[in-house]
Amino acid sequence: MPSDSWSGNTCRKRHNNEKAHRPVCLFIYKGGHFRIFGLLKTVRYAILDIETTGGNANTDRITEIAIYLHDGERVVDEFVSLINPERRIPPFISRLTGIDDSMVAEAPRFFEVAKDIVKMTEGAVVVAHNAQFDYSFIREEYRSLGFTFSRDYLCTVRLSRKLLPGHRSYSLGNLCERLGITIENRHRAAGDALATVRLFEMLIANDRNGDILKSVKNDYLHLRFPPNIDRSLLDKLPESPGVYYLHNEDGSILYVGKSNNIRKRVLSHFVNKQNRKALELRNAIHDVTFTETGNELIALLLESDEIKKLQPRFNRAQRRTFFRFGIVSETTEAGYFRLKPARVNAKDEPLVVCGSAEEARTMLERLCRKFQLCQKLCGLYDIQHACFQHSIGQCNGACVGKESAEAYNERVESAIASLRLQHPNFFLFGRGRITGERSVVHVENGRYRGFGYADEGTGQQLDDLRSVITLRDDNRDIQRILRQQLMNTLPRNLLIYQDELRYE
C-alpha cells in the first residue's frame, strides 16, 4: 500500500516503485545516422502546475503548487500544497481559481515547502504547460530566499505543436478537450498538473524521433566548460545582480565582471564560438567567486573599483583610470557654443568622458534631441548647408545663422549642466541584497564617497546613513556611471542635503 503523509494544507504521496529500469537503448541506422530510442524511460520528469496572485513573477506570488514525479511510464511520487502568498489574492483571481484568502490563511508559506520542492525536482526535468510562466515564478520565489533554482525544463505547449500538429488552440483546456483528456478542478494546480501528466504521456507515445529530449531547455547546451572547473560550482552561482571573479590555479584573479544575473553572465564565457583571448581565459579558469550587490548600480560601482585596484590580466580595457573619448566644448567665430565628440588625453578636461567614440556620439545625439541643438554645430554631420533637422523643424537654424548665438547658447548651457551631477550632496537608494535591505550610495561635494547597505527601517538621519558607507575611490568612470544613473532615478530614491558630512 502506498504511504500518505499529510501536514496541514500539504499532501505528499509516495508511490511504490518497481525495480528501476536499466537504460535500454535501441540504435537504428537510418538516413546515414544512428538514431537512439528508449532513453525517455531513464529520465525523471517533475510535471507541475502553479496558481498565483497574478501574472508577473517579479511582483506576484504562488498560491498553490502541484508536482507529479514521472519516470517516463507512470507517476511515482507527488506533492500538492496550497501556499500562503503573504498578500491578498485579487478577487478576479479568486473567481478564476476558486482560491481565496481564507483558504491560504493557514497554509504554509513558500519557504516552508521550499525544501520539499527542491527534493521533488532534483535530478528531474521540469515539465509544465507554458513552462516559462511556472518556471519563472518558482525561480523568483527561491531568488527571494537567496537560493538559485535551476532545472532542465520542457514546455508541453511547444512539444504539442510539434508532436500533435493541426490544432487551432494549444491552451491546456482546449487541447485536452480535443484529445479527450478530462480536467478535474480546472485552474487548480492538481487538476491542471494531472491533465498535463496525461498530455505528456500522449506526447511520449507520439515521439518517434527523440523530439522530447531534443527540446529539453537547460543552461549548459552549446557550452564548453573549462577543463579545470567543477560544474557543481556553476550550479551554485546566484541568478542575481553582482560582481564575479574568475581565478587561475593559484587563486589569482584573471577577470572581474558584473551582471544583473551572475550565473548567466559567467556561463556566457563558456560558449563554443570564441576568439583566441576568450579561449585563453576559459582554459585558465580554476575557480569562480562572486559578490552579490542587490542591484545593477552597485555592481557597476564595485566592478569599476575592483578592476582598477586588482588590475586583472583580462580586463585590459577597463583597467584604465582615464578615458580616451569625451564631449568637449568650443566657440565658433560667430560666437556659437559648439559641443562635439572628441578624443581626449589625461591632461584634457572634457565636459564628460566616454568609454568609446560611439558612446560619445550617442550621448551627443541624445543631447541634441533633448535640448534641440544643431547636429551640424555639434559635429555629428560634416555638411556645408543647413542640417536636416532644420528642414523638419527640429533645429532653429543656428547652423545657417537664423537663430542668434545668445538664444542657442542658452540651450547649450542647459545641455552642459545636464552632464554634471545635478546635486553636490546626496544619498542614492536602491534595492538591497535581501528583503528588508536597501543599498546606499553617497556623493558629497560632487565627489563619490562610496556605498553600503542599511535596513529599510533606517531613517533619513545623515549620520546613520553615513555610518553604513564603505569609503571608495572616485574617478571619471564612477562619475559617468552616477551621471547616467541619476538620469533614470525616481525622486523617492534620492536624498539631497546641504550640510557637509565628515568621515573620520
Short mmCIF file of C-alpha atoms in Angstrom, two decimals:
data_model
loop_
_atom_site.label_atom_id
_atom_site.label_comp_id
_atom_site.label_asym_id
_atom_site.label_seq_id
_atom_site.Cartn_x
_atom_site.Cartn_y
_atom_site.Cartn_z
CA MET A 1 0.00 0.00 0.00
CA PRO A 2 1.30 3.49 -0.78
CA SER A 3 2.01 5.62 2.27
CA ASP A 4 0.39 9.02 2.54
CA SER A 5 1.59 11.84 4.78
CA TRP A 6 -0.47 14.94 5.40
CA SER A 7 0.62 18.20 7.01
CA GLY A 8 -1.91 21.00 7.15
CA ASN A 9 -2.69 22.02 3.58
CA THR A 10 0.17 19.96 2.13
CA CYS A 11 -0.11 16.45 0.74
CA ARG A 12 2.94 14.34 -0.12
CA LYS A 13 2.05 10.95 -1.58
CA ARG A 14 4.71 8.37 -2.34
CA HIS A 15 4.12 5.59 -4.85
CA ASN A 16 5.72 2.15 -4.53
CA ASN A 17 8.37 1.86 -7.22
CA GLU A 18 9.18 -1.26 -9.09
CA LYS A 19 12.84 -2.06 -9.65
CA ALA A 20 14.50 0.69 -11.59
CA HIS A 21 14.63 0.16 -15.34
CA ARG A 22 18.04 -0.35 -16.78
CA PRO A 23 18.78 2.15 -19.54
CA VAL A 24 17.92 0.26 -22.70
CA CYS A 25 18.80 1.95 -25.99
CA LEU A 26 17.80 0.84 -29.46
CA PHE A 27 20.17 2.02 -32.19
CA ILE A 28 18.60 2.25 -35.64
CA TYR A 29 20.64 3.16 -38.70
CA LYS A 30 18.58 5.39 -40.94
CA GLY A 31 19.47 8.06 -43.45
CA GLY A 32 23.19 7.85 -42.73
CA HIS A 33 22.77 8.40 -38.97
CA PHE A 34 22.26 6.28 -35.88
CA ARG A 35 19.10 7.20 -34.01
CA ILE A 36 18.73 6.36 -30.31
CA PHE A 37 15.42 5.33 -28.77
CA GLY A 38 14.49 4.19 -25.28
CA LEU A 39 16.26 6.89 -23.24
CA LEU A 40 13.00 8.56 -22.23
CA LYS A 41 12.38 5.87 -19.65
CA THR A 42 15.67 6.63 -17.87
CA VAL A 43 14.76 10.29 -17.31
CA ARG A 44 12.57 11.54 -14.45
CA TYR A 45 10.07 14.32 -15.09
CA ALA A 46 8.64 16.69 -12.48
CA ILE A 47 5.32 17.58 -14.11
CA LEU A 48 3.89 20.58 -12.31
CA ASP A 49 1.45 23.44 -12.27
CA ILE A 50 1.11 26.52 -10.07
CA GLU A 51 -1.59 29.05 -9.26
CA THR A 52 -0.58 32.63 -8.50
CA THR A 53 -1.89 36.02 -7.36
CA GLY A 54 -1.25 37.45 -10.85
CA GLY A 55 0.83 37.20 -13.98
CA ASN A 56 4.08 38.97 -13.01
CA ALA A 57 6.76 36.75 -11.48
CA ASN A 58 8.57 39.77 -10.05
CA THR A 59 5.60 41.18 -8.14
CA ASP A 60 3.09 38.33 -7.70
CA ARG A 61 3.33 35.17 -5.58
CA ILE A 62 2.45 31.49 -5.78
CA THR A 63 -0.77 30.36 -4.06
CA GLU A 64 -0.72 26.65 -4.92
CA ILE A 65 1.67 24.10 -6.41
CA ALA A 66 1.26 20.52 -7.57
CA ILE A 67 4.15 18.29 -8.69
CA TYR A 68 3.85 14.76 -10.10
CA LEU A 69 7.13 12.89 -10.45
CA HIS A 70 7.02 10.69 -13.56
CA ASP A 71 9.55 8.03 -14.60
CA GLY A 72 8.57 8.00 -18.26
CA GLU A 73 5.90 5.35 -17.73
CA ARG A 74 3.95 6.28 -14.62
CA VAL A 75 3.66 8.73 -11.72
CA VAL A 76 5.92 7.57 -8.88
CA ASP A 77 5.59 10.45 -6.39
CA GLU A 78 3.53 13.58 -5.86
CA PHE A 79 3.44 16.80 -3.87
CA VAL A 80 0.43 19.13 -3.64
CA SER A 81 0.10 22.17 -1.40
CA LEU A 82 -1.69 25.45 -1.01
CA ILE A 83 0.77 28.26 -0.26
CA ASN A 84 0.20 31.40 1.76
CA PRO A 85 1.33 34.21 -0.59
CA GLU A 86 1.57 36.65 2.34
CA ARG A 87 -0.63 39.12 0.49
CA ARG A 88 -4.26 39.43 -0.54
CA ILE A 89 -5.47 37.45 -3.53
CA PRO A 90 -7.25 39.73 -6.05
CA PRO A 91 -10.99 38.96 -6.39
CA PHE A 92 -10.75 38.20 -10.11
CA ILE A 93 -8.03 35.61 -9.40
CA SER A 94 -10.22 34.02 -6.72
CA ARG A 95 -13.10 33.83 -9.19
CA LEU A 96 -10.81 32.10 -11.71
CA THR A 97 -9.08 29.60 -9.40
CA GLY A 98 -11.51 29.28 -6.51
CA ILE A 99 -8.62 30.04 -4.13
CA ASP A 100 -9.38 32.88 -1.72
CA ASP A 101 -7.67 34.46 1.27
CA SER A 102 -9.41 32.22 3.80
CA MET A 103 -8.13 29.07 2.09
CA VAL A 104 -4.47 30.10 2.28
CA ALA A 105 -4.57 31.79 5.70
CA GLU A 106 -3.29 28.66 7.48
CA ALA A 107 -1.33 27.28 4.52
CA PRO A 108 2.48 27.05 4.68
CA ARG A 109 4.47 29.94 3.30
CA PHE A 110 6.75 29.21 0.37
CA PHE A 111 9.91 28.95 2.46
CA GLU A 112 8.21 26.22 4.50
CA VAL A 113 7.77 23.97 1.45
CA ALA A 114 10.86 25.10 -0.47
CA LYS A 115 12.95 22.13 0.67
CA ASP A 116 10.24 19.66 -0.41
CA ILE A 117 10.08 21.22 -3.87
CA VAL A 118 13.86 21.05 -4.25
CA LYS A 119 13.87 17.36 -3.31
CA MET A 120 10.96 16.54 -5.63
CA THR A 121 12.56 18.20 -8.64
CA GLU A 122 16.22 17.40 -8.01
CA GLY A 123 17.69 15.50 -10.95
CA ALA A 124 14.41 15.73 -12.86
CA VAL A 125 13.30 17.64 -15.92
CA VAL A 126 10.57 20.13 -15.01
CA VAL A 127 7.57 19.80 -17.33
CA ALA A 128 4.72 22.32 -17.49
CA HIS A 129 2.19 23.74 -19.92
CA ASN A 130 3.65 27.15 -20.80
CA ALA A 131 6.69 26.18 -18.74
CA GLN A 132 8.32 29.60 -18.79
CA PHE A 133 5.48 31.00 -16.67
CA ASP A 134 5.68 28.34 -13.94
CA TYR A 135 9.47 28.14 -14.01
CA SER A 136 9.95 31.90 -13.70
CA PHE A 137 7.63 32.11 -10.67
CA ILE A 138 9.38 29.25 -8.88
CA ARG A 139 12.82 30.68 -9.62
CA GLU A 140 11.76 34.09 -8.31
CA GLU A 141 10.39 32.60 -5.09
CA TYR A 142 13.74 30.92 -4.50
CA ARG A 143 15.66 34.03 -5.50
CA SER A 144 13.89 35.96 -2.74
CA LEU A 145 15.18 33.30 -0.33
CA GLY A 146 18.75 33.71 -1.58
CA PHE A 147 18.74 30.37 -3.43
CA THR A 148 19.23 29.65 -7.13
CA PHE A 149 16.66 27.21 -8.51
CA SER A 150 17.96 25.76 -11.77
CA ARG A 151 16.45 22.79 -13.56
CA ASP A 152 16.24 21.48 -17.10
CA TYR A 153 12.69 22.05 -18.33
CA LEU A 154 10.23 21.20 -21.08
CA CYS A 155 7.18 23.08 -22.31
CA THR A 156 4.22 20.92 -23.35
CA VAL A 157 2.80 23.79 -25.42
CA ARG A 158 5.86 23.75 -27.69
CA LEU A 159 6.03 19.96 -27.72
CA SER A 160 2.33 19.65 -28.57
CA ARG A 161 2.70 21.96 -31.55
CA LYS A 162 5.49 19.72 -32.83
CA LEU A 163 4.18 16.25 -31.99
CA LEU A 164 0.42 16.91 -32.18
CA PRO A 165 0.07 19.40 -35.05
CA GLY A 166 -3.14 20.71 -36.56
CA HIS A 167 -5.00 22.05 -33.51
CA ARG A 168 -6.41 25.57 -33.55
CA SER A 169 -5.57 26.24 -29.93
CA TYR A 170 -2.87 24.77 -27.71
CA SER A 171 -4.18 26.15 -24.42
CA LEU A 172 -4.43 23.36 -21.86
CA GLY A 173 -8.23 23.47 -21.71
CA ASN A 174 -8.84 23.46 -25.46
CA LEU A 175 -6.14 20.91 -26.22
CA CYS A 176 -7.33 18.48 -23.55
CA GLU A 177 -10.91 18.79 -24.79
CA ARG A 178 -9.81 17.90 -28.33
CA LEU A 179 -7.72 14.97 -27.08
CA GLY A 180 -10.38 13.60 -24.73
CA ILE A 181 -8.44 14.36 -21.55
CA THR A 182 -10.71 15.21 -18.62
CA ILE A 183 -9.56 18.04 -16.37
CA GLU A 184 -10.95 17.83 -12.87
CA ASN A 185 -10.77 21.10 -10.91
CA ARG A 186 -9.73 23.33 -13.80
CA HIS A 187 -7.45 26.22 -12.76
CA ARG A 188 -6.40 24.37 -9.63
CA ALA A 189 -2.80 23.18 -9.51
CA ALA A 190 -3.51 19.47 -9.01
CA GLY A 191 -6.20 19.32 -11.70
CA ASP A 192 -4.14 21.12 -14.32
CA ALA A 193 -0.95 19.24 -13.41
CA LEU A 194 -2.67 15.84 -13.71
CA ALA A 195 -4.07 16.87 -17.09
CA THR A 196 -0.53 17.83 -18.11
CA VAL A 197 0.62 14.36 -16.99
CA ARG A 198 -1.90 12.71 -19.33
CA LEU A 199 -0.94 15.07 -22.14
CA PHE A 200 2.76 14.37 -21.61
CA GLU A 201 2.16 10.62 -21.72
CA MET A 202 0.47 11.11 -25.11
CA LEU A 203 3.46 13.14 -26.28
CA ILE A 204 5.83 10.34 -25.20
CA ALA A 205 3.74 7.86 -27.18
CA ASN A 206 3.93 10.08 -30.27
CA ASP A 207 7.66 10.84 -30.02
CA ARG A 208 9.28 8.80 -32.80
CA ASN A 209 12.35 10.97 -33.41
CA GLY A 210 13.57 11.87 -29.94
CA ASP A 211 11.98 15.33 -30.06
CA ILE A 212 11.27 15.38 -26.33
CA LEU A 213 14.89 15.00 -25.30
CA LYS A 214 15.95 17.41 -28.03
CA SER A 215 13.54 20.00 -26.62
CA VAL A 216 14.90 20.00 -23.08
CA LYS A 217 15.96 23.51 -22.14
CA ASN A 218 18.97 23.97 -19.91
CA ASP A 219 21.76 26.41 -19.23
CA TYR A 220 24.54 24.13 -20.42
CA LEU A 221 23.59 23.49 -24.04
CA HIS A 222 26.21 24.72 -26.51
CA LEU A 223 28.71 25.38 -23.74
CA ARG A 224 32.31 24.20 -23.48
CA PHE A 225 33.46 24.18 -19.89
CA PRO A 226 36.95 24.98 -18.62
CA PRO A 227 38.84 21.71 -18.16
CA ASN A 228 39.75 22.54 -14.55
CA ILE A 229 36.41 23.63 -13.11
CA ASP A 230 33.75 21.61 -11.31
CA ARG A 231 30.31 22.08 -12.88
CA SER A 232 28.65 21.79 -9.48
CA LEU A 233 30.33 25.10 -8.67
CA LEU A 234 28.42 26.73 -11.53
CA ASP A 235 25.11 25.36 -10.24
CA LYS A 236 25.67 27.32 -7.02
CA LEU A 237 26.11 30.68 -8.75
CA PRO A 238 23.22 33.06 -7.96
CA GLU A 239 20.91 34.50 -10.58
CA SER A 240 21.08 37.95 -9.04
CA PRO A 241 22.98 41.21 -9.64
CA GLY A 242 26.58 41.33 -8.58
CA VAL A 243 30.27 41.10 -9.40
CA TYR A 244 32.06 37.84 -10.20
CA TYR A 245 35.75 36.91 -10.15
CA LEU A 246 37.43 34.31 -12.37
CA HIS A 247 40.53 32.81 -10.70
CA ASN A 248 43.52 30.89 -12.04
CA GLU A 249 45.21 27.86 -10.47
CA ASP A 250 46.96 29.78 -7.69
CA GLY A 251 43.84 31.80 -6.84
CA SER A 252 44.93 34.99 -8.57
CA ILE A 253 42.13 36.93 -10.24
CA LEU A 254 42.13 36.72 -14.03
CA TYR A 255 38.96 38.68 -14.74
CA VAL A 256 36.34 40.74 -12.92
CA GLY A 257 32.86 41.15 -14.39
CA LYS A 258 29.40 42.33 -13.38
CA SER A 259 25.89 41.38 -14.36
CA ASN A 260 22.24 41.54 -13.36
CA ASN A 261 22.40 37.73 -13.49
CA ILE A 262 25.76 36.46 -12.25
CA ARG A 263 25.20 32.84 -13.27
CA LYS A 264 24.03 33.66 -16.78
CA ARG A 265 26.96 36.00 -17.38
CA VAL A 266 29.56 33.53 -16.10
CA LEU A 267 28.17 30.80 -18.34
CA SER A 268 28.43 33.15 -21.33
CA HIS A 269 32.22 32.87 -21.01
CA PHE A 270 31.90 29.20 -21.98
CA VAL A 271 30.07 29.43 -25.31
CA ASN A 272 31.60 27.37 -28.11
CA LYS A 273 32.35 30.18 -30.56
CA GLN A 274 35.03 32.36 -29.02
CA ASN A 275 38.10 34.31 -30.08
CA ARG A 276 41.66 33.46 -29.04
CA LYS A 277 41.61 35.71 -25.96
CA ALA A 278 38.32 34.25 -24.72
CA LEU A 279 39.61 30.70 -25.19
CA GLU A 280 42.79 31.56 -23.30
CA LEU A 281 40.73 32.91 -20.40
CA ARG A 282 38.38 29.92 -20.35
CA ASN A 283 41.20 27.38 -20.23
CA ALA A 284 42.92 29.24 -17.38
CA ILE A 285 39.87 29.32 -15.06
CA HIS A 286 40.07 27.11 -11.96
CA ASP A 287 37.55 28.83 -9.68
CA VAL A 288 34.70 31.36 -9.68
CA THR A 289 33.75 33.57 -6.74
CA PHE A 290 31.17 36.33 -6.53
CA THR A 291 29.74 39.20 -4.51
CA GLU A 292 26.00 39.85 -4.68
CA THR A 293 25.12 43.55 -4.79
CA GLY A 294 21.31 43.69 -4.91
CA ASN A 295 21.14 45.96 -7.96
CA GLU A 296 23.00 46.89 -11.12
CA LEU A 297 24.25 50.29 -9.94
CA ILE A 298 26.22 48.81 -7.03
CA ALA A 299 27.53 46.09 -9.36
CA LEU A 300 28.81 48.77 -11.76
CA LEU A 301 30.43 50.77 -8.97
CA LEU A 302 32.05 47.72 -7.36
CA GLU A 303 33.26 46.32 -10.68
CA SER A 304 34.93 49.61 -11.60
CA ASP A 305 36.59 49.85 -8.19
CA GLU A 306 37.79 46.24 -8.18
CA ILE A 307 39.23 46.33 -11.70
CA LYS A 308 41.24 49.46 -11.00
CA LYS A 309 42.56 48.05 -7.71
CA LEU A 310 43.21 44.46 -8.78
CA GLN A 311 44.31 45.17 -12.38
CA PRO A 312 43.20 41.72 -13.65
CA ARG A 313 45.08 40.42 -16.67
CA PHE A 314 41.99 40.02 -18.88
CA ASN A 315 40.36 43.39 -18.02
CA ARG A 316 42.81 45.39 -20.10
CA ALA A 317 40.39 47.99 -21.47
CA GLN A 318 38.67 48.62 -18.13
CA ARG A 319 41.89 48.96 -16.12
CA ARG A 320 42.40 52.48 -17.38
CA THR A 321 41.94 55.35 -14.97
CA PHE A 322 41.22 57.83 -17.77
CA PHE A 323 39.07 57.64 -20.90
CA ARG A 324 40.16 58.33 -24.45
CA PHE A 325 36.87 59.82 -25.64
CA GLY A 326 34.54 62.50 -24.42
CA ILE A 327 32.46 65.57 -25.28
CA VAL A 328 34.27 68.90 -25.42
CA SER A 329 33.10 72.49 -25.88
CA GLU A 330 34.43 75.24 -28.11
CA THR A 331 33.16 78.53 -29.54
CA THR A 332 32.80 79.24 -33.26
CA GLU A 333 33.91 82.51 -34.88
CA ALA A 334 30.25 83.55 -34.95
CA GLY A 335 30.00 83.10 -31.17
CA TYR A 336 28.03 79.84 -31.09
CA PHE A 337 28.93 77.32 -28.38
CA ARG A 338 29.78 74.06 -30.02
CA LEU A 339 29.68 70.64 -28.36
CA LYS A 340 31.41 67.83 -30.18
CA PRO A 341 32.68 64.28 -29.59
CA ALA A 342 36.46 64.12 -29.44
CA ARG A 343 39.45 62.01 -28.50
CA VAL A 344 40.94 63.22 -25.21
CA ASN A 345 44.03 62.51 -23.13
CA ALA A 346 44.73 62.50 -19.41
CA LYS A 347 45.51 66.25 -19.37
CA ASP A 348 42.28 67.31 -21.09
CA GLU A 349 39.19 68.46 -19.18
CA PRO A 350 36.23 67.28 -21.27
CA LEU A 351 32.68 68.03 -20.18
CA VAL A 352 32.10 64.30 -19.90
CA VAL A 353 34.20 61.20 -20.54
CA CYS A 354 33.02 58.17 -22.53
CA GLY A 355 34.25 54.65 -23.00
CA SER A 356 34.26 54.84 -26.79
CA ALA A 357 33.75 57.19 -29.71
CA GLU A 358 30.38 55.54 -30.31
CA GLU A 359 29.28 56.22 -26.73
CA ALA A 360 30.30 59.89 -27.05
CA ARG A 361 28.38 60.25 -30.30
CA THR A 362 25.30 58.53 -28.87
CA MET A 363 25.32 60.81 -25.82
CA LEU A 364 25.64 63.90 -28.01
CA GLU A 365 22.78 62.75 -30.23
CA ARG A 366 20.62 62.41 -27.11
CA LEU A 367 21.55 65.93 -26.02
CA CYS A 368 20.67 67.26 -29.48
CA ARG A 369 17.20 65.71 -29.26
CA LYS A 370 16.57 66.78 -25.67
CA PHE A 371 17.79 70.38 -25.98
CA GLN A 372 17.09 70.93 -29.68
CA LEU A 373 20.73 71.51 -30.56
CA CYS A 374 22.06 71.69 -34.09
CA GLN A 375 23.62 68.43 -35.25
CA LYS A 376 25.84 70.32 -37.69
CA LEU A 377 27.26 72.57 -34.96
CA CYS A 378 27.70 69.52 -32.75
CA GLY A 379 29.95 67.94 -35.35
CA LEU A 380 27.67 64.99 -35.98
CA TYR A 381 27.38 65.78 -39.69
CA ASP A 382 30.07 67.43 -41.82
CA ILE A 383 27.94 69.44 -44.25
CA GLN A 384 28.07 72.97 -45.71
CA HIS A 385 24.33 73.66 -45.85
CA ALA A 386 21.61 73.64 -43.20
CA CYS A 387 21.21 70.42 -41.26
CA PHE A 388 18.36 68.02 -42.00
CA GLN A 389 16.78 68.70 -38.59
CA HIS A 390 16.30 72.35 -39.60
CA SER A 391 14.22 71.26 -42.60
CA ILE A 392 11.85 69.29 -40.34
CA GLY A 393 11.63 71.95 -37.62
CA GLN A 394 13.86 70.27 -35.02
CA CYS A 395 16.66 72.85 -35.36
CA ASN A 396 16.01 76.59 -35.08
CA GLY A 397 18.58 77.44 -37.73
CA ALA A 398 21.76 78.16 -35.77
CA CYS A 399 23.63 76.28 -38.49
CA VAL A 400 22.67 78.94 -41.08
CA GLY A 401 22.53 81.99 -38.80
CA LYS A 402 18.73 82.11 -38.45
CA GLU A 403 18.92 81.73 -34.66
CA SER A 404 21.03 84.12 -32.59
CA ALA A 405 24.09 82.84 -30.77
CA GLU A 406 22.65 84.11 -27.47
CA ALA A 407 19.44 82.09 -27.82
CA TYR A 408 21.25 78.97 -28.99
CA ASN A 409 23.94 79.19 -26.33
CA GLU A 410 21.32 79.18 -23.55
CA ARG A 411 20.23 75.71 -24.61
CA VAL A 412 23.84 74.57 -24.92
CA GLU A 413 24.47 75.71 -21.34
CA SER A 414 21.42 73.74 -20.21
CA ALA A 415 22.80 70.70 -22.02
CA ILE A 416 26.19 71.14 -20.34
CA ALA A 417 24.53 71.46 -16.93
CA SER A 418 22.74 68.16 -17.52
CA LEU A 419 26.12 66.44 -17.91
CA ARG A 420 27.18 67.33 -14.40
CA LEU A 421 25.91 65.73 -11.22
CA GLN A 422 22.86 67.85 -10.56
CA HIS A 423 23.31 67.91 -6.79
CA PRO A 424 26.63 68.14 -4.91
CA ASN A 425 25.45 66.28 -1.79
CA PHE A 426 23.09 63.31 -1.87
CA PHE A 427 22.38 59.73 -0.89
CA LEU A 428 21.05 57.41 -3.59
CA PHE A 429 18.98 54.39 -2.54
CA GLY A 430 18.39 51.11 -4.35
CA ARG A 431 17.35 47.50 -3.89
CA GLY A 432 19.31 45.55 -1.28
CA ARG A 433 20.74 42.05 -1.38
CA ILE A 434 17.97 40.61 0.76
CA THR A 435 14.40 41.51 1.68
CA GLY A 436 14.27 44.41 4.12
CA GLU A 437 17.57 45.91 3.00
CA ARG A 438 18.45 48.80 0.69
CA SER A 439 21.69 49.95 -0.89
CA VAL A 440 23.03 53.44 -0.13
CA VAL A 441 25.40 55.42 -2.38
CA HIS A 442 26.92 58.65 -1.06
CA VAL A 443 28.12 61.65 -3.08
CA GLU A 444 29.50 64.72 -1.28
CA ASN A 445 30.64 67.98 -2.89
CA GLY A 446 30.20 66.24 -6.23
CA ARG A 447 32.65 63.53 -5.18
CA TYR A 448 31.76 59.86 -4.86
CA ARG A 449 32.45 58.65 -1.32
CA GLY A 450 31.35 55.01 -1.53
CA PHE A 451 28.38 52.71 -0.91
CA GLY A 452 26.94 50.44 1.75
CA TYR A 453 23.74 48.75 2.90
CA ALA A 454 21.15 49.69 5.51
CA ASP A 455 17.92 48.23 6.85
CA GLU A 456 14.84 49.64 5.14
CA GLY A 457 13.80 50.84 8.58
CA THR A 458 16.84 53.11 8.82
CA GLY A 459 15.56 56.67 8.68
CA GLN A 460 16.86 59.72 6.85
CA GLN A 461 19.33 60.79 9.54
CA LEU A 462 22.55 61.73 7.76
CA ASP A 463 24.86 60.31 10.43
CA ASP A 464 23.05 56.96 10.35
CA LEU A 465 23.36 56.76 6.58
CA ARG A 466 26.99 57.84 6.64
CA SER A 467 27.82 55.08 9.13
CA VAL A 468 26.99 52.31 6.62
CA ILE A 469 29.17 53.71 3.83
CA THR A 470 32.41 51.93 2.93
CA LEU A 471 34.76 54.57 1.51
CA ARG A 472 35.94 54.02 -2.05
CA ASP A 473 37.94 55.89 -4.68
CA ASP A 474 36.33 58.36 -7.07
CA ASN A 475 37.28 58.51 -10.76
CA ARG A 476 35.87 59.55 -14.12
CA ASP A 477 34.37 56.13 -14.70
CA ILE A 478 32.43 56.36 -11.42
CA GLN A 479 31.23 59.87 -12.29
CA ARG A 480 30.00 58.60 -15.65
CA ILE A 481 28.13 55.72 -14.00
CA LEU A 482 26.46 58.01 -11.45
CA ARG A 483 25.53 60.61 -14.03
CA GLN A 484 23.78 58.02 -16.19
CA GLN A 485 22.03 56.54 -13.15
CA LEU A 486 20.69 59.91 -11.98
CA MET A 487 19.00 60.43 -15.35
CA ASN A 488 16.69 57.48 -14.51
CA THR A 489 16.39 57.84 -10.72
CA LEU A 490 13.00 58.43 -9.13
CA PRO A 491 12.85 61.32 -6.60
CA ARG A 492 11.87 58.95 -3.78
CA ASN A 493 15.21 57.16 -4.15
CA LEU A 494 17.25 60.35 -3.74
CA LEU A 495 18.01 62.22 -0.50
CA ILE A 496 19.55 65.65 -1.16
CA TYR A 497 21.12 67.62 1.68
CA GLN A 498 23.12 70.82 2.16
CA ASP A 499 25.46 70.31 5.12
CA GLU A 500 28.81 68.63 4.64
CA LEU A 501 29.39 65.33 6.47
CA ARG A 502 32.74 64.42 7.96
CA TYR A 503 34.31 60.98 7.61
CA GLU A 504 36.79 60.11 10.33
#
